[in-house]
PDB file of C-alpha atoms in Angstrom:
ATOM      1  CA  MET P 570       7.817 -11.892 -15.037  1.00 42.00           C
ATOM      2  CA  ALA P 571       8.764 -14.388 -17.497  1.00 41.00           C
ATOM      3  CA  PHE P 572      12.357 -14.251 -18.281  1.00 40.00           C
ATOM      4  CA  SER P 573      12.404 -17.142 -20.845  1.00 39.00           C
ATOM      5  CA  GLY P 574       9.735 -15.604 -23.231  1.00 40.00           C
ATOM      6  CA  GLN P 575      11.730 -12.596 -23.236  1.00 41.00           C
ATOM      7  CA  LEU P 576      15.040 -14.147 -24.144  1.00 39.00           C
ATOM      8  CA  LEU P 577      13.933 -16.846 -26.456  1.00 37.00           C
ATOM      9  CA  ARG P 578      12.062 -14.273 -28.738  1.00 39.00           C
ATOM     10  CA  HIS P 579      15.296 -12.618 -29.170  1.00 41.00           C
ATOM     11  CA  SER P 580      17.388 -13.864 -32.107  1.00 38.00           C
ATOM     12  CA  LEU P 581      20.575 -12.847 -30.709  1.00 38.00           C
ATOM     13  CA  TRP P 582      20.436 -15.132 -27.747  1.00 38.00           C
ATOM     14  CA  SER P 583      18.787 -18.009 -29.642  1.00 38.00           C
ATOM     15  CA  LYS P 584      22.314 -18.925 -30.816  1.00 40.00           C
ATOM     16  CA  LEU P 585      23.636 -19.284 -27.366  1.00 40.00           C
ATOM     17  CA  GLU P 586      24.041 -22.696 -25.670  1.00 38.00           C
ATOM     18  CA  PHE P 587      24.942 -22.225 -21.917  1.00 37.00           C
ATOM     19  CA  MET P 588      26.733 -24.463 -19.770  1.00 36.00           C
ATOM     20  CA  ARG P 589      27.030 -23.823 -16.069  1.00 38.00           C
ATOM     21  CA  SER P 590      30.231 -24.251 -14.277  1.00 36.00           C
ATOM     22  CA  GLN P 591      30.993 -25.634 -10.870  1.00 35.00           C
ATOM     23  CA  ARG P 592      30.610 -23.279  -7.873  1.00 36.00           C
ATOM     24  CA  MET P 593      33.736 -21.241  -7.708  1.00 35.00           C
ATOM     25  CA  PRO P 594      34.989 -18.524  -5.254  1.00 39.00           C
ATOM     26  CA  PRO P 595      33.076 -15.083  -5.278  1.00 42.00           C
ATOM     27  CA  LEU P 596      33.239 -13.391  -8.621  1.00 39.00           C
ATOM     28  CA  GLN P 597      36.786 -14.497  -9.476  1.00 40.00           C
ATOM     29  CA  PRO P 598      37.748 -14.643 -13.319  1.00 39.00           C
ATOM     30  CA  ASN P 599      37.106 -18.172 -14.724  1.00 43.00           C
ATOM     31  CA  HIS P 600      40.413 -19.770 -15.500  1.00 40.00           C
ATOM     32  CA  GLU P 601      38.875 -22.994 -16.594  1.00 42.00           C
ATOM     33  CA  SER P 602      39.668 -24.316 -20.039  1.00 38.00           C
ATOM     34  CA  VAL P 603      36.888 -23.539 -22.706  1.00 35.00           C
ATOM     35  CA  THR P 604      35.020 -26.786 -23.936  1.00 35.00           C
ATOM     36  CA  GLU P 605      33.297 -27.735 -27.198  1.00 35.00           C
ATOM     37  CA  VAL P 606      29.624 -27.452 -26.519  1.00 32.00           C
ATOM     38  CA  SER P 607      28.282 -28.421 -29.960  1.00 33.00           C
ATOM     39  CA  GLN P 608      29.311 -29.623 -33.353  1.00 33.00           C
ATOM     40  CA  ARG P 609      29.568 -25.845 -34.428  1.00 35.00           C
ATOM     41  CA  LYS P 610      32.191 -25.419 -31.884  1.00 32.00           C
ATOM     42  CA  LEU P 611      30.595 -22.439 -30.135  1.00 33.00           C
ATOM     43  CA  LYS P 612      32.877 -21.393 -27.416  1.00 35.00           C
ATOM     44  CA  ILE P 613      30.779 -20.379 -24.146  1.00 34.00           C
ATOM     45  CA  ARG P 614      32.401 -19.627 -20.801  1.00 36.00           C
ATOM     46  CA  GLY P 615      30.183 -19.837 -17.500  1.00 36.00           C
ATOM     47  CA  ILE P 616      31.134 -17.789 -14.502  1.00 35.00           C
ATOM     48  CA  LYS P 617      29.317 -18.476 -11.477  1.00 37.00           C
ATOM     49  CA  SER P 618      29.695 -16.433  -8.089  1.00 42.00           C
ATOM     50  CA  LYS P 619      29.002 -17.392  -4.655  1.00 37.00           C
ATOM     51  CA  SER P 620      25.926 -15.564  -3.388  1.00 39.00           C
ATOM     52  CA  ASN P 621      26.090 -12.616  -1.093  1.00 37.00           C
ATOM     53  CA  CYS P 622      29.259 -11.231  -2.756  1.00 41.00           C
ATOM     54  CA  LEU P 623      29.479  -7.836  -4.193  1.00 42.00           C
ATOM     55  CA  VAL P 624      31.185  -6.743  -7.548  1.00 44.00           C
ATOM     56  CA  THR P 625      34.404  -5.061  -6.606  1.00 40.00           C
ATOM     57  CA  LEU P 626      37.367  -3.726  -8.574  1.00 40.00           C
ATOM     58  CA  SER P 627      39.472  -6.627  -7.088  1.00 38.00           C
ATOM     59  CA  MET P 628      37.576  -8.916  -9.626  1.00 41.00           C
ATOM     60  CA  LEU P 629      39.051  -7.214 -12.431  1.00 41.00           C
ATOM     61  CA  ASN P 630      42.574  -8.361 -12.105  1.00 44.00           C
ATOM     62  CA  THR P 631      43.464 -10.817 -14.549  1.00 40.00           C
ATOM     63  CA  GLN P 632      45.828 -13.799 -14.167  1.00 44.00           C
ATOM     64  CA  ASN P 633      47.287 -16.732 -15.975  1.00 40.00           C
ATOM     65  CA  GLY P 634      46.745 -14.954 -19.504  1.00 39.00           C
ATOM     66  CA  THR P 635      43.164 -13.897 -19.021  1.00 45.00           C
ATOM     67  CA  SER P 636      42.476 -10.947 -21.200  1.00 56.00           C
ATOM     68  CA  MET P 637      41.570  -7.791 -19.199  1.00 63.00           C
ATOM     69  CA  PHE P 638      39.578  -6.802 -22.258  1.00 72.00           C
ATOM     70  CA  SER P 639      37.361  -9.677 -22.263  1.00 88.00           C
ATOM     71  CA  PRO P 640      33.519  -9.364 -22.317  1.00 92.00           C
ATOM     72  CA  SER P 641      33.287 -10.912 -18.912  1.00 93.00           C
ATOM     73  CA  ASN P 642      35.689  -8.549 -17.469  1.00 94.00           C
ATOM     74  CA  THR P 643      34.288  -5.467 -19.069  1.00 95.00           C
ATOM     75  CA  ILE P 644      30.543  -6.344 -17.714  1.00 96.00           C
ATOM     76  CA  LYS P 645      32.214  -6.935 -14.351  1.00 95.00           C
ATOM     77  CA  LYS P 646      34.085  -3.460 -14.541  1.00 95.00           C
ATOM     78  CA  PHE P 647      30.546  -1.958 -15.429  1.00 97.00           C
ATOM     79  CA  TYR P 648      28.766  -3.183 -12.332  1.00 97.00           C
ATOM     80  CA  SER P 649      31.906  -2.450 -10.257  1.00 96.00           C
ATOM     81  CA  SER P 650      31.572   1.025 -11.535  1.00 96.00           C
ATOM     82  CA  ILE P 651      28.011   1.485 -10.622  1.00 96.00           C
ATOM     83  CA  ASN P 652      28.668   0.341  -7.221  1.00 96.00           C
ATOM     84  CA  ASN P 653      31.513   2.638  -6.773  1.00 95.00           C
ATOM     85  CA  LYS P 654      29.453   5.615  -8.449  1.00 95.00           C
ATOM     86  CA  ASP P 655      32.273   6.073 -10.865  1.00 96.00           C
ATOM     87  CA  MET P 656      30.459   8.015 -13.773  1.00 96.00           C
ATOM     88  CA  ASN P 657      33.740   8.759 -15.339  1.00 96.00           C
ATOM     89  CA  GLN P 658      34.592   5.036 -15.696  1.00 95.00           C
ATOM     90  CA  LEU P 659      30.995   4.288 -16.826  1.00 96.00           C
ATOM     91  CA  ALA P 660      31.295   6.989 -19.637  1.00 96.00           C
ATOM     92  CA  LEU P 661      34.204   4.932 -20.817  1.00 95.00           C
ATOM     93  CA  LEU P 662      32.230   1.713 -20.887  1.00 96.00           C
ATOM     94  CA  ILE P 663      29.293   2.869 -22.867  1.00 96.00           C
ATOM     95  CA  ALA P 664      29.385   3.151 -26.524  1.00 96.00           C
ATOM     96  CA  LYS P 665      28.608   6.550 -28.080  1.00 95.00           C
ATOM     97  CA  ASP P 666      25.586   5.110 -30.175  1.00 95.00           C
ATOM     98  CA  CYS P 667      24.529   2.793 -26.952  1.00 96.00           C
ATOM     99  CA  PHE P 668      20.994   1.524 -27.094  1.00 97.00           C
ATOM    100  CA  PHE P 669      19.873   0.787 -23.257  1.00 97.00           C
ATOM    101  CA  ASP P 670      16.499  -0.761 -23.102  1.00 96.00           C
ATOM    102  CA  ASP P 671      15.303  -1.081 -19.378  1.00 94.00           C
ATOM    103  CA  PHE P 672      11.835  -3.138 -19.653  1.00 91.00           C
ATOM    104  CA  SER P 673      10.700  -1.036 -16.522  1.00 88.00           C
ATOM    105  CA  TYR P 674      10.550   2.006 -18.751  1.00 89.00           C
ATOM    106  CA  THR P 675       8.245   2.700 -21.692  1.00 84.00           C
ATOM    107  CA  GLN P 676      11.045   4.005 -23.722  1.00 89.00           C
ATOM    108  CA  PRO P 677      14.649   3.099 -24.285  1.00 93.00           C
ATOM    109  CA  PHE P 678      17.467   5.325 -23.504  1.00 96.00           C
ATOM    110  CA  ARG P 679      19.282   6.177 -26.833  1.00 96.00           C
ATOM    111  CA  GLY P 680      22.978   7.290 -26.986  1.00 96.00           C
ATOM    112  CA  ARG P 681      25.646   7.531 -24.317  1.00 96.00           C
ATOM    113  CA  LYS P 682      24.097  10.712 -22.896  1.00 96.00           C
ATOM    114  CA  GLU P 683      20.688   9.403 -22.253  1.00 96.00           C
ATOM    115  CA  ALA P 684      22.233   6.083 -20.889  1.00 96.00           C
ATOM    116  CA  LEU P 685      24.653   7.901 -18.528  1.00 96.00           C
ATOM    117  CA  LYS P 686      21.696  10.052 -17.290  1.00 96.00           C
ATOM    118  CA  PHE P 687      19.856   6.992 -16.371  1.00 96.00           C
ATOM    119  CA  LEU P 688      22.791   5.326 -14.744  1.00 96.00           C
ATOM    120  CA  LYS P 689      23.483   8.584 -12.544  1.00 95.00           C
ATOM    121  CA  GLN P 690      19.639   8.457 -11.305  1.00 94.00           C
ATOM    122  CA  LEU P 691      20.358   4.878 -10.621  1.00 94.00           C
ATOM    123  CA  THR P 692      23.530   5.272  -8.567  1.00 94.00           C
ATOM    124  CA  THR P 693      21.782   8.115  -6.644  1.00 92.00           C
ATOM    125  CA  CYS P 694      18.833   5.941  -5.725  1.00 90.00           C
ATOM    126  CA  MET P 695      21.045   3.148  -4.643  1.00 91.00           C
ATOM    127  CA  GLY P 696      22.347   5.164  -1.691  1.00 89.00           C
ATOM    128  CA  GLU P 697      25.669   4.285   0.018  1.00 90.00           C
ATOM    129  CA  ASN P 698      24.856   0.769   1.306  1.00 91.00           C
ATOM    130  CA  THR P 699      23.153  -0.802  -1.944  1.00 93.00           C
ATOM    131  CA  GLN P 700      25.203  -2.424  -4.447  1.00 95.00           C
ATOM    132  CA  PHE P 701      24.880  -4.889  -7.323  1.00 96.00           C
ATOM    133  CA  CYS P 702      25.667  -8.831  -6.886  1.00 96.00           C
ATOM    134  CA  ILE P 703      26.416 -10.774  -9.814  1.00 96.00           C
ATOM    135  CA  GLU P 704      25.148 -14.188  -9.641  1.00 95.00           C
ATOM    136  CA  ARG P 705      26.045 -15.746 -12.926  1.00 95.00           C
ATOM    137  CA  ILE P 706      27.809 -14.486 -16.129  1.00 95.00           C
ATOM    138  CA  TYR P 707      27.125 -16.337 -19.698  1.00 95.00           C
ATOM    139  CA  GLU P 708      29.527 -15.371 -22.095  1.00 93.00           C
ATOM    140  CA  GLY P 709      28.524 -16.119 -25.701  1.00 91.00           C
ATOM    141  CA  VAL P 710      29.648 -15.603 -29.264  1.00 90.00           C
ATOM    142  CA  ASP P 711      29.876 -12.271 -31.005  1.00 91.00           C
ATOM    143  CA  LEU P 712      30.759 -10.261 -27.957  1.00 94.00           C
ATOM    144  CA  THR P 713      27.290 -11.152 -26.140  1.00 95.00           C
ATOM    145  CA  ILE P 714      26.844 -11.565 -22.449  1.00 95.00           C
ATOM    146  CA  VAL P 715      23.971 -12.586 -20.241  1.00 96.00           C
ATOM    147  CA  VAL P 716      24.097 -11.575 -16.449  1.00 97.00           C
ATOM    148  CA  ASN P 717      21.760 -12.624 -13.664  1.00 97.00           C
ATOM    149  CA  TRP P 718      22.020 -10.386 -10.581  1.00 97.00           C
ATOM    150  CA  HIS P 719      20.386  -8.806  -7.590  1.00 96.00           C
ATOM    151  CA  LEU P 720      20.761  -5.995  -5.308  1.00 95.00           C
ATOM    152  CA  GLU P 721      22.164  -6.041  -1.920  1.00 94.00           C
ATOM    153  CA  TRP P 722      21.830  -3.777   1.121  1.00 91.00           C
ATOM    154  CA  ASN P 723      24.704  -4.063   3.596  1.00 90.00           C
ATOM    155  CA  LYS P 724      25.247  -7.546   2.234  1.00 90.00           C
ATOM    156  CA  LYS P 725      21.554  -8.619   2.574  1.00 91.00           C
ATOM    157  CA  GLN P 726      19.538  -9.268  -0.442  1.00 92.00           C
ATOM    158  CA  VAL P 727      16.746  -6.765  -1.179  1.00 90.00           C
ATOM    159  CA  PRO P 728      13.285  -8.464  -1.913  1.00 89.00           C
ATOM    160  CA  PHE P 729      12.095  -8.094  -5.543  1.00 89.00           C
ATOM    161  CA  THR P 730      15.422  -6.894  -7.064  1.00 91.00           C
ATOM    162  CA  ARG P 731      16.589  -9.843  -9.048  1.00 95.00           C
ATOM    163  CA  GLY P 732      17.134  -9.123 -12.684  1.00 95.00           C
ATOM    164  CA  CYS P 733      18.717 -10.498 -15.916  1.00 97.00           C
ATOM    165  CA  SER P 734      20.471  -8.348 -18.339  1.00 97.00           C
ATOM    166  CA  CYS P 735      21.489  -9.043 -21.741  1.00 97.00           C
ATOM    167  CA  TYR P 736      24.519  -7.128 -23.402  1.00 97.00           C
ATOM    168  CA  GLU P 737      25.994  -6.636 -26.922  1.00 97.00           C
ATOM    169  CA  LEU P 738      29.650  -5.216 -26.891  1.00 97.00           C
ATOM    170  CA  SER P 739      31.581  -3.732 -29.532  1.00 95.00           C
ATOM    171  CA  ARG P 740      35.362  -2.921 -30.004  1.00 93.00           C
ATOM    172  CA  ASP P 741      36.539   0.623 -29.320  1.00 90.00           C
ATOM    173  CA  GLY P 742      40.206   0.248 -30.234  1.00 88.00           C
ATOM    174  CA  GLU P 743      41.627  -2.216 -27.861  1.00 86.00           C
ATOM    175  CA  GLU P 744      38.604  -1.926 -25.283  1.00 91.00           C
ATOM    176  CA  LEU P 745      35.356  -3.247 -25.361  1.00 95.00           C
ATOM    177  CA  VAL P 746      32.098  -1.175 -24.828  1.00 96.00           C
ATOM    178  CA  ILE P 747      28.462  -1.748 -24.273  1.00 97.00           C
ATOM    179  CA  ARG P 748      26.749  -0.985 -27.566  1.00 97.00           C
ATOM    180  CA  LYS P 749      23.395  -2.540 -26.594  1.00 97.00           C
ATOM    181  CA  ALA P 750      21.780  -3.464 -23.094  1.00 97.00           C
ATOM    182  CA  GLN P 751      18.238  -5.118 -22.365  1.00 96.00           C
ATOM    183  CA  VAL P 752      17.257  -4.992 -18.551  1.00 96.00           C
ATOM    184  CA  ILE P 753      14.736  -7.219 -17.100  1.00 95.00           C
ATOM    185  CA  VAL P 754      13.775  -6.498 -13.511  1.00 93.00           C
ATOM    186  CA  GLU P 755      11.727  -8.796 -11.253  1.00 92.00           C
ATOM    187  CA  SER P 756       8.299  -7.388 -10.739  1.00 86.00           C
ATOM    188  CA  PRO P 757       6.990  -6.761  -7.205  1.00 83.00           C
ATOM    189  CA  ILE P 758       3.610  -7.686  -8.366  1.00 81.00           C
ATOM    190  CA  LYS P 759       3.166 -11.634  -8.742  1.00 83.00           C
ATOM    191  CA  PRO P 760      -0.106 -12.320 -10.453  1.00 80.00           C
ATOM    192  CA  GLY P 761       0.885 -15.977 -10.728  1.00 83.00           C
ATOM    193  CA  SER P 762      -1.839 -17.952 -12.533  1.00 87.00           C
ATOM    194  CA  LEU P 763      -4.103 -15.137 -12.946  1.00 84.00           C
ATOM    195  CA  ALA P 764      -1.681 -13.821 -15.613  1.00 82.00           C
ATOM    196  CA  MET P 765      -1.884 -17.119 -17.355  1.00 88.00           C
ATOM    197  CA  GLU P 766      -5.727 -17.113 -17.224  1.00 88.00           C
ATOM    198  CA  VAL P 767      -5.834 -13.763 -18.767  1.00 84.00           C
ATOM    199  CA  PHE P 768      -3.444 -14.518 -21.379  1.00 84.00           C
ATOM    200  CA  GLN P 769      -5.527 -17.497 -22.336  1.00 89.00           C
ATOM    201  CA  LYS P 770      -8.471 -15.419 -22.738  1.00 86.00           C
ATOM    202  CA  VAL P 771      -6.776 -12.981 -24.773  1.00 81.00           C
ATOM    203  CA  ILE P 772      -5.339 -15.505 -27.057  1.00 86.00           C
ATOM    204  CA  SER P 773      -8.795 -17.030 -27.363  1.00 88.00           C
ATOM    205  CA  LEU P 774     -10.285 -13.830 -28.494  1.00 83.00           C
ATOM    206  CA  CYS P 775      -7.608 -13.235 -31.084  1.00 82.00           C
ATOM    207  CA  ASP P 776      -8.027 -16.638 -32.467  1.00 88.00           C
ATOM    208  CA  THR P 777     -11.786 -16.141 -32.695  1.00 89.00           C
ATOM    209  CA  PHE P 778     -11.303 -12.565 -34.382  1.00 85.00           C
ATOM    210  CA  PRO P 779      -8.106 -12.826 -36.333  1.00 84.00           C
ATOM    211  CA  GLU P 780      -8.732  -9.864 -38.351  1.00 83.00           C
ATOM    212  CA  ALA P 781      -9.530  -7.616 -35.542  1.00 78.00           C
ATOM    213  CA  ALA P 782      -6.309  -9.186 -33.552  1.00 76.00           C
ATOM    214  CA  GLU P 783      -3.944  -8.218 -36.465  1.00 79.00           C
ATOM    215  CA  TRP P 784      -5.587  -4.646 -36.584  1.00 75.00           C
ATOM    216  CA  LEU P 785      -5.137  -4.514 -32.824  1.00 70.00           C
ATOM    217  CA  PHE P 786      -1.480  -5.586 -32.860  1.00 69.00           C
ATOM    218  CA  LEU P 787      -0.847  -3.105 -35.606  1.00 66.00           C
ATOM    219  CA  MET P 788      -2.188  -0.265 -33.755  1.00 64.00           C
ATOM    220  CA  SER P 789      -1.064  -1.647 -30.377  1.00 61.00           C
ATOM    221  CA  PRO P 790       1.822   0.905 -29.634  1.00 60.00           C
ATOM    222  CA  HIS P 791      -0.630   3.833 -30.161  1.00 63.00           C
ATOM    223  CA  LEU P 792      -3.682   2.285 -28.784  1.00 62.00           C
ATOM    224  CA  LEU P 793      -1.964   0.926 -25.499  1.00 61.00           C
ATOM    225  CA  GLN P 794      -0.532   4.391 -24.819  1.00 64.00           C
ATOM    226  CA  SER P 795      -4.031   5.768 -25.346  1.00 67.00           C
ATOM    227  CA  ILE P 796      -5.742   3.403 -23.017  1.00 63.00           C
ATOM    228  CA  TYR P 797      -3.095   3.614 -20.431  1.00 62.00           C
ATOM    229  CA  ARG P 798      -3.258   7.431 -20.609  1.00 66.00           C
ATOM    230  CA  ILE P 799      -7.120   7.599 -20.546  1.00 68.00           C
ATOM    231  CA  ALA P 800      -8.103   4.543 -18.523  1.00 63.00           C
ATOM    232  CA  LEU P 801      -5.431   3.041 -16.398  1.00 64.00           C
ATOM    233  CA  ARG P 802      -3.084   5.855 -15.381  1.00 66.00           C
ATOM    234  CA  PRO P 803      -5.699   7.772 -13.316  1.00 71.00           C
ATOM    235  CA  SER P 804      -6.553   4.415 -11.422  1.00 70.00           C
ATOM    236  CA  LEU P 805      -2.961   3.349 -11.105  1.00 68.00           C
ATOM    237  CA  ARG P 806      -1.525   6.568  -9.739  1.00 72.00           C
ATOM    238  CA  PRO P 807      -2.992   6.288  -6.404  1.00 77.00           C
ATOM    239  CA  ILE P 808      -2.089   2.662  -6.015  1.00 75.00           C
ATOM    240  CA  LEU P 809       1.498   3.255  -7.036  1.00 71.00           C
ATOM    241  CA  ALA P 810       1.655   6.265  -4.719  1.00 76.00           C
ATOM    242  CA  TRP P 811       0.045   4.260  -1.895  1.00 79.00           C
ATOM    243  CA  TYR P 812       2.802   1.455  -2.667  1.00 75.00           C
ATOM    244  CA  HIS P 813       5.688   4.015  -2.599  1.00 73.00           C
ATOM    245  CA  LYS P 814       4.442   5.502   0.644  1.00 81.00           C
ATOM    246  CA  LEU P 815       4.281   2.064   2.131  1.00 83.00           C
ATOM    247  CA  TRP P 816       7.748   1.306   1.289  1.00 79.00           C
ATOM    248  CA  SER P 817       9.012   4.757   2.588  1.00 80.00           C
ATOM    249  CA  ILE P 818       7.239   4.052   5.913  1.00 86.00           C
ATOM    250  CA  ILE P 819       8.821   0.452   6.255  1.00 85.00           C
ATOM    251  CA  VAL P 820      12.318   1.839   5.444  1.00 81.00           C
ATOM    252  CA  THR P 821      11.875   4.766   8.012  1.00 84.00           C
ATOM    253  CA  ILE P 822      10.676   2.347  10.667  1.00 88.00           C
ATOM    254  CA  LEU P 823      13.589  -0.065   9.764  1.00 84.00           C
ATOM    255  CA  THR P 824      16.148   2.573   9.947  1.00 82.00           C
ATOM    256  CA  LEU P 825      14.778   3.717  13.370  1.00 87.00           C
ATOM    257  CA  ILE P 826      14.802   0.319  14.811  1.00 88.00           C
ATOM    258  CA  TYR P 827      18.491  -0.007  13.438  1.00 82.00           C
ATOM    259  CA  THR P 828      19.644   3.215  14.993  1.00 83.00           C
ATOM    260  CA  ILE P 829      17.977   2.556  18.350  1.00 88.00           C
ATOM    261  CA  SER P 830      19.549  -0.843  18.465  1.00 85.00           C
ATOM    262  CA  LEU P 831      23.063   0.773  17.547  1.00 82.00           C
ATOM    263  CA  PHE P 832      22.451   3.217  20.502  1.00 82.00           C
ATOM    264  CA  ILE P 833      21.436   0.460  23.064  1.00 85.00           C
ATOM    265  CA  ILE P 834      24.599  -1.684  22.057  1.00 83.00           C
ATOM    266  CA  LYS P 835      26.871   1.316  22.494  1.00 80.00           C
ATOM    267  CA  LYS P 836      25.464   2.111  26.002  1.00 79.00           C
ATOM    268  CA  PHE P 837      25.923  -1.499  27.190  1.00 80.00           C
ATOM    269  CA  GLN P 838      29.583  -1.707  25.694  1.00 77.00           C
ATOM    270  CA  LYS P 839      30.623   1.236  27.824  1.00 65.00           C
TER     271      LYS P 839
END
């Protein structure tokens, strides 16, 4: 999945100029002074965590004059609430007119009710031992935030769970709430150079037949849905079902091995 293409095309993030801070203790608020990064004097703060550290409520403590209502702390509180499955706190962090767009879904979630329904499903799927771990937070102008994260199970990174999320915040009284979110999740399918070759052939066809390409792009939302429904969905469903079953078997085997190992260890400790 190409993160850069998605982000550069978004006009909101085109204004950001990021700077990376030196490695800091795990997910602690950044108290370093803000520096000028351009002639336009855009103020950017980079917050970087040590790997394998989970988001916890302890991150939300503010010291040395750091505002507890800063965009960074709001986002940390958001992920902490997901880890703690605190739906009441999540409801306070989501704007009423929130637009939550997870690129893994065909349609965005509109409004607080739909966003909370999605987040409720997410926290349920995570179980008791899976949590979000923030890798980096980049804070930009106009209450914008970019976050790199991954999922961990028992403090071990879960494969194919890296993600990048872009947030726009707005003020609700003295507090900040999430007004817009775009979530890009790592794909378990890695086509590699094949994707570039297919893309090149498609672009070559578009260059050869520009009028047909314009019509195709104009009709693409409806056309692609029809193609997927008629041609791809019947063939993809068995593959996805097999993939889901495979992972279910793997998880079951790993759980069994883990249970047996604990049983053996307890027997030897007696």
